Amino acid sequence: MARRPDPVRLEVCHSLLAAACEQAGARLQSSAVSPNIRQRRDFSIAVFDGEARLVAQAAHIPVHLGSAADAVLAAKQAIDFAPGDVALLNDPYQGGTHLPDLTMVMPVFGRGRRPDWFLVNRAHHADVGGATRSEEHTSELQSQFRISYAVFCL
C-alpha cells in the first residue's frame, strides 16, 4: 500500500520548485536579447516529473504550458537523454505552440539512467528564419523554421 504524502511537506516542496521557476524566469528575462522576452515577458518556465506531468510552474504565461507536456514526451521519445543534454523544439506537431515559441527541455538525473525531472523553458523569439514577418504568412510552408527536435550538450 502506497503511503500518502505529507500535505505540508508536499506544499513546501511545490513552493520551492515554483520559486525556482520564478528565479529562472527572472534570469532569462535579464539575460535575453529579444524584446519579446526582455520587455514583453513572453516566456514560461516549468518543472515536469519523469513522466512529463507538470509539477511546478512560474506565473509568467501559463498558456504556454498547456502543450509543454507533449513537448517533453516528444523529446523523451526521440532522444536518449544523457546528463548535460538539452532538447530544442518548436514543432506544433511535437508539442510546440507556434513556430516563434522555442521550447528547451533539459533532463535532470537522480541515481538512474532515466531522467527523474525535466526543466522546461518556452520563450517567444522575434525571428526564427522566416522570409517575412510571421503575421504576413498565409500558409505553414511560408512560415518560419520548424524544429522537430535538436540536441545540444552543455
Backbone as JSON Lines, residues from 0, in Angstrom:
{"i":0,"aa":"M","n":[0.85,-1.18,0.0],"ca":[0.0,0.0,0.0],"c":[0.9,1.25,0.0]}
{"i":1,"aa":"A","n":[0.64,2.14,-0.92],"ca":[1.44,3.36,-1.03],"c":[1.1,4.33,0.1]}
{"i":2,"aa":"R","n":[2.14,4.95,0.62],"ca":[1.93,5.95,1.67],"c":[1.48,7.26,1.07]}
{"i":3,"aa":"R","n":[0.56,7.92,1.73],"ca":[0.11,9.24,1.28],"c":[1.18,10.26,1.66]}
{"i":4,"aa":"P","n":[1.48,11.18,0.77],"ca":[2.48,12.2,1.1],"c":[1.96,13.16,2.18]}
{"i":5,"aa":"D","n":[2.88,13.65,2.95],"ca":[2.54,14.64,3.97],"c":[2.15,15.93,3.26]}
{"i":6,"aa":"P","n":[0.94,16.46,3.45],"ca":[0.5,17.64,2.7],"c":[1.35,18.88,2.97]}
{"i":7,"aa":"V","n":[1.86,19.03,4.18],"ca":[2.7,20.19,4.48],"c":[4.02,20.09,3.73]}
{"i":8,"aa":"R","n":[4.65,18.94,3.78],"ca":[5.92,18.74,3.07],"c":[5.71,18.89,1.56]}
{"i":9,"aa":"L","n":[4.6,18.38,1.06],"ca":[4.29,18.5,-0.36],"c":[4.16,19.96,-0.78]}
{"i":10,"aa":"E","n":[3.47,20.75,0.02],"ca":[3.29,22.17,-0.31],"c":[4.61,22.93,-0.21]}
{"i":11,"aa":"V","n":[5.43,22.6,0.75],"ca":[6.74,23.25,0.87],"c":[7.59,22.94,-0.37]}
{"i":12,"aa":"C","n":[7.61,21.68,-0.78],"ca":[8.38,21.31,-1.98],"c":[7.83,22.0,-3.22]}
{"i":13,"aa":"H","n":[6.51,22.04,-3.36],"ca":[5.9,22.7,-4.5],"c":[6.26,24.18,-4.53]}
{"i":14,"aa":"S","n":[6.21,24.83,-3.38],"ca":[6.54,26.26,-3.31],"c":[8.0,26.51,-3.65]}
{"i":15,"aa":"L","n":[8.88,25.64,-3.2],"ca":[10.3,25.78,-3.53],"c":[10.53,25.63,-5.03]}
{"i":16,"aa":"L","n":[9.88,24.65,-5.65],"ca":[10.04,24.46,-7.1],"c":[9.43,25.63,-7.88]}
{"i":17,"aa":"A","n":[8.29,26.13,-7.45],"ca":[7.68,27.29,-8.12],"c":[8.58,28.52,-7.98]}
{"i":18,"aa":"A","n":[9.2,28.69,-6.82],"ca":[10.12,29.81,-6.63],"c":[11.35,29.66,-7.53]}
{"i":19,"aa":"A","n":[11.82,28.44,-7.69],"ca":[12.96,28.21,-8.6],"c":[12.57,28.57,-10.03]}
{"i":20,"aa":"C","n":[11.34,28.25,-10.43],"ca":[10.86,28.62,-11.77],"c":[10.8,30.14,-11.91]}
{"i":21,"aa":"E","n":[10.33,30.84,-10.89],"ca":[10.29,32.3,-10.92],"c":[11.7,32.88,-11.06]}
{"i":22,"aa":"Q","n":[12.64,32.34,-10.31],"ca":[14.02,32.82,-10.38],"c":[14.64,32.55,-11.75]}
{"i":23,"aa":"A","n":[14.35,31.38,-12.31],"ca":[14.86,31.07,-13.65],"c":[14.27,32.04,-14.67]}
{"i":24,"aa":"G","n":[13.01,32.39,-14.51],"ca":[12.38,33.36,-15.4],"c":[13.02,34.73,-15.28]}
{"i":25,"aa":"A","n":[13.33,35.15,-14.07],"ca":[14.0,36.44,-13.86],"c":[15.37,36.45,-14.52]}
{"i":26,"aa":"R","n":[16.09,35.34,-14.42],"ca":[17.41,35.23,-15.04],"c":[17.28,35.25,-16.57]}
{"i":27,"aa":"L","n":[16.31,34.53,-17.1],"ca":[16.08,34.53,-18.55],"c":[15.76,35.93,-19.03]}
{"i":28,"aa":"Q","n":[14.87,36.61,-18.36],"ca":[14.47,37.95,-18.77],"c":[15.65,38.92,-18.73]}
{"i":29,"aa":"S","n":[16.45,38.87,-17.69],"ca":[17.55,39.82,-17.57],"c":[18.69,39.55,-18.55]}
{"i":30,"aa":"S","n":[18.81,38.32,-19.02],"ca":[19.89,37.99,-19.94],"c":[19.47,37.95,-21.41]}
{"i":31,"aa":"A","n":[18.17,38.13,-21.68],"ca":[17.65,38.0,-23.05],"c":[18.02,39.19,-23.92]}
{"i":32,"aa":"V","n":[18.2,38.91,-25.2],"ca":[18.42,39.95,-26.2],"c":[17.08,40.32,-26.85]}
{"i":33,"aa":"S","n":[16.21,39.35,-27.03],"ca":[14.92,39.56,-27.68],"c":[14.02,40.46,-26.84]}
{"i":34,"aa":"P","n":[13.43,41.51,-27.45],"ca":[12.48,42.35,-26.7],"c":[11.22,41.58,-26.31]}
{"i":35,"aa":"N","n":[10.91,40.52,-27.04],"ca":[9.74,39.71,-26.66],"c":[9.94,39.05,-25.3]}
{"i":36,"aa":"I","n":[11.17,38.74,-24.99],"ca":[11.47,38.11,-23.71],"c":[11.8,39.17,-22.66]}
{"i":37,"aa":"R","n":[12.68,40.09,-23.02],"ca":[13.15,41.09,-22.06],"c":[12.05,42.06,-21.64]}
{"i":38,"aa":"Q","n":[11.27,42.57,-22.58],"ca":[10.29,43.6,-22.27],"c":[8.87,43.06,-22.15]}
{"i":39,"aa":"R","n":[8.47,42.17,-23.04],"ca":[7.09,41.66,-23.03],"c":[6.9,40.48,-22.09]}
{"i":40,"aa":"R","n":[8.0,39.89,-21.64],"ca":[7.95,38.72,-20.74],"c":[7.15,37.57,-21.35]}
{"i":41,"aa":"D","n":[7.37,37.33,-22.64],"ca":[6.64,36.29,-23.36],"c":[7.42,34.97,-23.24]}
{"i":42,"aa":"F","n":[7.39,34.38,-22.04],"ca":[8.09,33.14,-21.78],"c":[7.45,32.43,-20.59]}
{"i":43,"aa":"S","n":[7.77,31.17,-20.44],"ca":[7.3,30.38,-19.3],"c":[8.37,29.39,-18.89]}
{"i":44,"aa":"I","n":[8.4,29.09,-17.61],"ca":[9.34,28.14,-17.04],"c":[8.54,27.14,-16.22]}
{"i":45,"aa":"A","n":[8.89,25.85,-16.29],"ca":[8.18,24.84,-15.52],"c":[9.08,23.65,-15.21]}
{"i":46,"aa":"V","n":[8.64,22.87,-14.25],"ca":[9.29,21.61,-13.88],"c":[8.28,20.5,-14.1]}
{"i":47,"aa":"F","n":[8.73,19.44,-14.78],"ca":[7.9,18.26,-15.01],"c":[8.59,17.06,-14.38]}
{"i":48,"aa":"D","n":[7.81,16.07,-13.99],"ca":[8.42,14.86,-13.46],"c":[8.88,13.96,-14.62]}
{"i":49,"aa":"G","n":[9.43,12.82,-14.3],"ca":[9.96,11.92,-15.32],"c":[8.93,11.37,-16.29]}
{"i":50,"aa":"E","n":[7.66,11.47,-15.93],"ca":[6.57,11.01,-16.79],"c":[5.9,12.16,-17.53]}
{"i":51,"aa":"A","n":[6.51,13.34,-17.5],"ca":[6.03,14.55,-18.19],"c":[4.76,15.12,-17.56]}
{"i":52,"aa":"R","n":[4.61,14.96,-16.26],"ca":[3.49,15.57,-15.54],"c":[3.97,16.87,-14.91]}
{"i":53,"aa":"L","n":[3.2,17.93,-15.07],"ca":[3.56,19.23,-14.54],"c":[3.63,19.17,-13.02]}
{"i":54,"aa":"V","n":[4.76,19.64,-12.47],"ca":[4.96,19.65,-11.03],"c":[4.88,21.07,-10.49]}
{"i":55,"aa":"A","n":[5.53,22.01,-11.18],"ca":[5.54,23.41,-10.73],"c":[5.77,24.3,-11.94]}
{"i":56,"aa":"Q","n":[5.28,25.53,-11.82],"ca":[5.47,26.5,-12.89],"c":[5.53,27.88,-12.29]}
{"i":57,"aa":"A","n":[6.11,28.79,-13.04],"ca":[6.11,30.19,-12.65],"c":[4.84,30.83,-13.22]}
{"i":58,"aa":"A","n":[4.48,31.97,-12.68],"ca":[3.26,32.67,-13.14],"c":[3.6,33.64,-14.26]}
{"i":59,"aa":"H","n":[4.27,33.15,-15.29],"ca":[4.63,34.0,-16.42],"c":[3.48,34.01,-17.42]}
{"i":60,"aa":"I","n":[3.48,33.09,-18.37],"ca":[2.4,32.96,-19.34],"c":[1.98,31.48,-19.33]}
{"i":61,"aa":"P","n":[1.1,31.11,-18.4],"ca":[0.75,29.7,-18.22],"c":[0.18,29.02,-19.46]}
{"i":62,"aa":"V","n":[-0.43,29.77,-20.38],"ca":[-0.98,29.14,-21.59],"c":[0.11,28.44,-22.39]}
{"i":63,"aa":"H","n":[1.35,28.9,-22.28],"ca":[2.47,28.23,-22.94],"c":[2.6,26.78,-22.5]}
{"i":64,"aa":"L","n":[2.21,26.51,-21.28],"ca":[2.5,25.2,-20.7],"c":[1.42,24.17,-20.98]}
{"i":65,"aa":"G","n":[0.34,24.57,-21.65],"ca":[-0.72,23.62,-21.95],"c":[-0.25,22.45,-22.79]}
{"i":66,"aa":"S","n":[0.64,22.71,-23.72],"ca":[1.16,21.63,-24.57],"c":[2.61,21.28,-24.24]}
{"i":67,"aa":"A","n":[3.15,21.87,-23.19],"ca":[4.56,21.61,-22.86],"c":[4.8,20.14,-22.48]}
{"i":68,"aa":"A","n":[3.81,19.51,-21.85],"ca":[3.97,18.08,-21.52],"c":[4.13,17.26,-22.8]}
{"i":69,"aa":"D","n":[3.42,17.64,-23.86],"ca":[3.57,16.94,-25.14],"c":[4.97,17.14,-25.71]}
{"i":70,"aa":"A","n":[5.53,18.33,-25.51],"ca":[6.9,18.59,-25.97],"c":[7.9,17.73,-25.19]}
{"i":71,"aa":"V","n":[7.68,17.61,-23.88],"ca":[8.56,16.75,-23.07],"c":[8.46,15.31,-23.54]}
{"i":72,"aa":"L","n":[7.23,14.84,-23.76],"ca":[7.05,13.45,-24.24],"c":[7.69,13.24,-25.6]}
{"i":73,"aa":"A","n":[7.54,14.2,-26.51],"ca":[8.14,14.07,-27.85],"c":[9.66,14.01,-27.74]}
{"i":74,"aa":"A","n":[10.23,14.87,-26.92],"ca":[11.69,14.87,-26.75],"c":[12.15,13.57,-26.1]}
{"i":75,"aa":"K","n":[11.39,13.12,-25.11],"ca":[11.73,11.88,-24.4],"c":[11.7,10.67,-25.34]}
{"i":76,"aa":"Q","n":[10.73,10.65,-26.26],"ca":[10.63,9.53,-27.2],"c":[11.71,9.58,-28.27]}
{"i":77,"aa":"A","n":[12.13,10.77,-28.65],"ca":[13.07,10.91,-29.76],"c":[14.54,10.86,-29.34]}
{"i":78,"aa":"I","n":[14.81,11.15,-28.08],"ca":[16.18,11.35,-27.64],"c":[16.51,10.43,-26.47]}
{"i":79,"aa":"D","n":[17.65,9.79,-26.54],"ca":[18.18,9.04,-25.41],"c":[19.01,10.02,-24.59]}
{"i":80,"aa":"F","n":[18.35,10.71,-23.68],"ca":[19.0,11.8,-22.93],"c":[20.17,11.3,-22.1]}
{"i":81,"aa":"A","n":[21.19,12.13,-22.03],"ca":[22.33,11.92,-21.15],"c":[22.51,13.19,-20.34]}
{"i":82,"aa":"P","n":[23.21,13.12,-19.21],"ca":[23.44,14.35,-18.44],"c":[24.11,15.42,-19.3]}
{"i":83,"aa":"G","n":[23.59,16.64,-19.2],"ca":[24.12,17.76,-19.97],"c":[23.41,18.02,-21.28]}
{"i":84,"aa":"D","n":[22.53,17.11,-21.7],"ca":[21.77,17.32,-22.94],"c":[20.65,18.33,-22.74]}
{"i":85,"aa":"V","n":[20.34,19.07,-23.79],"ca":[19.18,19.96,-23.82],"c":[18.53,19.79,-25.18]}
{"i":86,"aa":"A","n":[17.23,19.53,-25.2],"ca":[16.5,19.42,-26.46],"c":[15.87,20.77,-26.78]}
{"i":87,"aa":"L","n":[15.85,21.11,-28.05],"ca":[15.23,22.34,-28.53],"c":[14.2,21.96,-29.58]}
{"i":88,"aa":"L","n":[12.98,22.49,-29.46],"ca":[11.96,22.22,-30.45],"c":[10.96,23.36,-30.51]}
{"i":89,"aa":"N","n":[10.27,23.44,-31.64],"ca":[9.17,24.4,-31.78],"c":[8.05,23.84,-32.65]}
{"i":90,"aa":"D","n":[8.15,22.6,-33.04],"ca":[7.2,21.97,-33.95],"c":[5.83,21.81,-33.29]}
{"i":91,"aa":"P","n":[4.79,22.44,-33.86],"ca":[3.44,22.3,-33.28],"c":[2.95,20.86,-33.25]}
{"i":92,"aa":"Y","n":[3.5,20.01,-34.11],"ca":[3.11,18.6,-34.13],"c":[3.86,17.79,-33.08]}
{"i":93,"aa":"Q","n":[4.79,18.41,-32.39],"ca":[5.57,17.74,-31.35],"c":[5.42,18.47,-30.0]}
{"i":94,"aa":"G","n":[4.29,19.11,-29.79],"ca":[4.04,19.77,-28.51],"c":[4.38,21.24,-28.47]}
{"i":95,"aa":"G","n":[4.79,21.81,-29.6],"ca":[5.04,23.25,-29.65],"c":[3.73,24.01,-29.76]}
{"i":96,"aa":"T","n":[3.8,25.32,-29.66],"ca":[2.59,26.13,-29.79],"c":[2.56,26.74,-31.19]}
{"i":97,"aa":"H","n":[3.42,27.72,-31.44],"ca":[3.62,28.22,-32.79],"c":[5.12,28.42,-32.97]}
{"i":98,"aa":"L","n":[5.56,28.56,-34.2],"ca":[6.98,28.45,-34.5],"c":[7.88,29.45,-33.79]}
{"i":99,"aa":"P","n":[7.47,30.67,-33.5],"ca":[8.38,31.56,-32.76],"c":[8.59,31.17,-31.3]}
{"i":100,"aa":"D","n":[7.76,30.29,-30.76],"ca":[7.95,29.83,-29.38],"c":[8.91,28.64,-29.38]}
{"i":101,"aa":"L","n":[10.15,28.9,-28.98],"ca":[11.15,27.84,-28.89],"c":[11.08,27.22,-27.5]}
{"i":102,"aa":"T","n":[11.05,25.9,-27.46],"ca":[10.96,25.17,-26.2],"c":[12.26,24.43,-25.95]}
{"i":103,"aa":"M","n":[12.82,24.62,-24.77],"ca":[14.01,23.88,-24.36],"c":[13.6,22.9,-23.27]}
{"i":104,"aa":"V","n":[14.03,21.65,-23.42],"ca":[13.72,20.6,-22.46],"c":[15.05,20.04,-21.97]}
{"i":105,"aa":"M","n":[15.28,20.16,-20.66],"ca":[16.53,19.67,-20.08],"c":[16.23,18.6,-19.04]}
{"i":106,"aa":"P","n":[16.81,17.42,-19.19],"ca":[16.58,16.37,-18.21],"c":[17.43,16.6,-16.95]}
{"i":107,"aa":"V","n":[16.88,16.14,-15.83],"ca":[17.62,16.15,-14.57],"c":[17.65,14.71,-14.08]}
{"i":108,"aa":"F","n":[18.86,14.22,-13.85],"ca":[19.04,12.83,-13.46],"c":[19.25,12.71,-11.96]}
{"i":109,"aa":"G","n":[18.66,11.67,-11.38],"ca":[18.91,11.34,-9.98],"c":[19.98,10.28,-9.94]}
{"i":110,"aa":"R","n":[19.59,9.08,-9.6],"ca":[20.56,7.98,-9.5],"c":[20.53,7.02,-10.68]}
{"i":111,"aa":"G","n":[19.47,7.09,-11.47],"ca":[19.34,6.13,-12.56],"c":[19.79,6.68,-13.9]}
{"i":112,"aa":"R","n":[19.54,5.88,-14.94],"ca":[19.9,6.28,-16.31],"c":[18.78,7.05,-16.99]}
{"i":113,"aa":"R","n":[17.59,7.03,-16.4],"ca":[16.46,7.77,-16.96],"c":[16.26,9.06,-16.19]}
{"i":114,"aa":"P","n":[15.85,10.13,-16.87],"ca":[15.63,11.4,-16.17],"c":[14.51,11.29,-15.13]}
{"i":115,"aa":"D","n":[14.74,11.88,-13.98],"ca":[13.73,11.94,-12.93],"c":[12.85,13.18,-13.07]}
{"i":116,"aa":"W","n":[13.39,14.23,-13.69],"ca":[12.72,15.51,-13.84],"c":[13.07,16.11,-15.2]}
{"i":117,"aa":"F","n":[12.26,17.04,-15.64],"ca":[12.56,17.82,-16.84],"c":[12.31,19.29,-16.52]}
{"i":118,"aa":"L","n":[13.28,20.12,-16.87],"ca":[13.13,21.56,-16.75],"c":[12.76,22.08,-18.13]}
{"i":119,"aa":"V","n":[11.72,22.89,-18.2],"ca":[11.21,23.35,-19.5],"c":[11.15,24.87,-19.52]}
{"i":120,"aa":"N","n":[11.62,25.41,-20.62],"ca":[11.61,26.85,-20.86],"c":[11.0,27.04,-22.25]}
{"i":121,"aa":"R","n":[9.95,27.82,-22.33],"ca":[9.35,28.14,-23.64],"c":[9.34,29.66,-23.75]}
{"i":122,"aa":"A","n":[9.95,30.18,-24.83],"ca":[10.07,31.63,-24.99],"c":[9.81,32.02,-26.44]}
{"i":123,"aa":"H","n":[9.16,33.17,-26.61],"ca":[8.81,33.68,-27.92],"c":[9.98,34.5,-28.48]}
{"i":124,"aa":"H","n":[10.47,34.06,-29.63],"ca":[11.57,34.76,-30.3],"c":[11.02,35.48,-31.52]}
{"i":125,"aa":"A","n":[11.57,36.66,-31.8],"ca":[11.05,37.5,-32.88],"c":[11.34,36.92,-34.25]}
{"i":126,"aa":"D","n":[12.45,36.23,-34.42],"ca":[12.84,35.78,-35.75],"c":[13.45,34.4,-35.66]}
{"i":127,"aa":"V","n":[12.79,33.44,-36.27],"ca":[13.36,32.09,-36.34],"c":[13.44,31.61,-37.78]}
{"i":128,"aa":"G","n":[13.76,32.53,-38.68],"ca":[14.13,32.14,-40.01],"c":[13.12,32.29,-41.12]}
{"i":129,"aa":"G","n":[12.0,32.95,-40.9],"ca":[11.03,33.14,-41.98],"c":[11.47,34.21,-42.96]}
{"i":130,"aa":"A","n":[10.96,34.13,-44.18],"ca":[11.3,35.13,-45.2],"c":[10.65,36.48,-44.9]}
{"i":131,"aa":"T","n":[9.52,36.45,-44.2],"ca":[8.8,37.69,-43.84],"c":[8.34,37.56,-42.39]}
{"i":132,"aa":"R","n":[7.76,38.62,-41.86],"ca":[7.23,38.56,-40.5],"c":[6.12,37.52,-40.44]}
{"i":133,"aa":"S","n":[5.97,36.89,-39.3],"ca":[5.03,35.76,-39.19],"c":[3.59,36.15,-39.48]}
{"i":134,"aa":"E","n":[3.18,37.38,-39.18],"ca":[1.79,37.75,-39.44],"c":[1.49,37.9,-40.93]}
{"i":135,"aa":"E","n":[2.52,37.9,-41.77],"ca":[2.3,38.01,-43.22],"c":[2.18,36.64,-43.9]}
{"i":136,"aa":"H","n":[2.38,35.57,-43.17],"ca":[2.34,34.24,-43.76],"c":[0.9,33.81,-44.04]}
{"i":137,"aa":"T","n":[0.72,33.17,-45.16],"ca":[-0.62,32.65,-45.49],"c":[-0.66,31.13,-45.4]}
{"i":138,"aa":"S","n":[0.48,30.48,-45.21],"ca":[0.5,29.04,-45.01],"c":[1.72,28.67,-44.19]}
{"i":139,"aa":"E","n":[1.68,27.45,-43.65],"ca":[2.81,26.98,-42.86],"c":[4.07,26.85,-43.71]}
{"i":140,"aa":"L","n":[3.91,26.59,-45.01],"ca":[5.06,26.46,-45.89],"c":[5.85,27.77,-46.0]}
{"i":141,"aa":"Q","n":[5.17,28.9,-45.83],"ca":[5.84,30.2,-45.86],"c":[6.4,30.57,-44.5]}
{"i":142,"aa":"S","n":[6.06,29.8,-43.52],"ca":[6.37,30.18,-42.16],"c":[7.85,29.99,-41.84]}
{"i":143,"aa":"Q","n":[8.12,30.07,-40.58],"ca":[9.5,30.07,-40.11],"c":[10.05,28.67,-39.97]}
{"i":144,"aa":"F","n":[11.25,28.59,-39.54],"ca":[11.99,27.36,-39.37],"c":[11.32,26.47,-38.33]}
{"i":145,"aa":"R","n":[11.0,25.22,-38.71],"ca":[10.36,24.29,-37.79],"c":[11.39,23.27,-37.31]}
{"i":146,"aa":"I","n":[11.5,23.14,-35.99],"ca":[12.47,22.23,-35.39],"c":[11.7,21.13,-34.67]}
{"i":147,"aa":"S","n":[11.76,19.9,-35.2],"ca":[11.12,18.79,-34.5],"c":[11.86,18.5,-33.2]}
{"i":148,"aa":"Y","n":[13.16,18.41,-33.27],"ca":[13.99,18.39,-32.08],"c":[15.45,18.5,-32.51]}
{"i":149,"aa":"A","n":[16.21,19.09,-31.65],"ca":[17.66,19.17,-31.8],"c":[18.24,18.99,-30.41]}
{"i":150,"aa":"V","n":[19.4,18.39,-30.33],"ca":[20.02,18.14,-29.02],"c":[21.31,18.93,-28.94]}
{"i":151,"aa":"F","n":[21.47,19.6,-27.82],"ca":[22.69,20.32,-27.53],"c":[23.27,19.75,-26.25]}
{"i":152,"aa":"C","n":[24.56,19.71,-26.15],"ca":[25.23,19.23,-24.95],"c":[25.87,20.41,-24.24]}
{"i":153,"aa":"L","n":[25.6,20.52,-22.95],"ca":[26.19,21.62,-22.16],"c":[27.52,21.2,-21.59]}
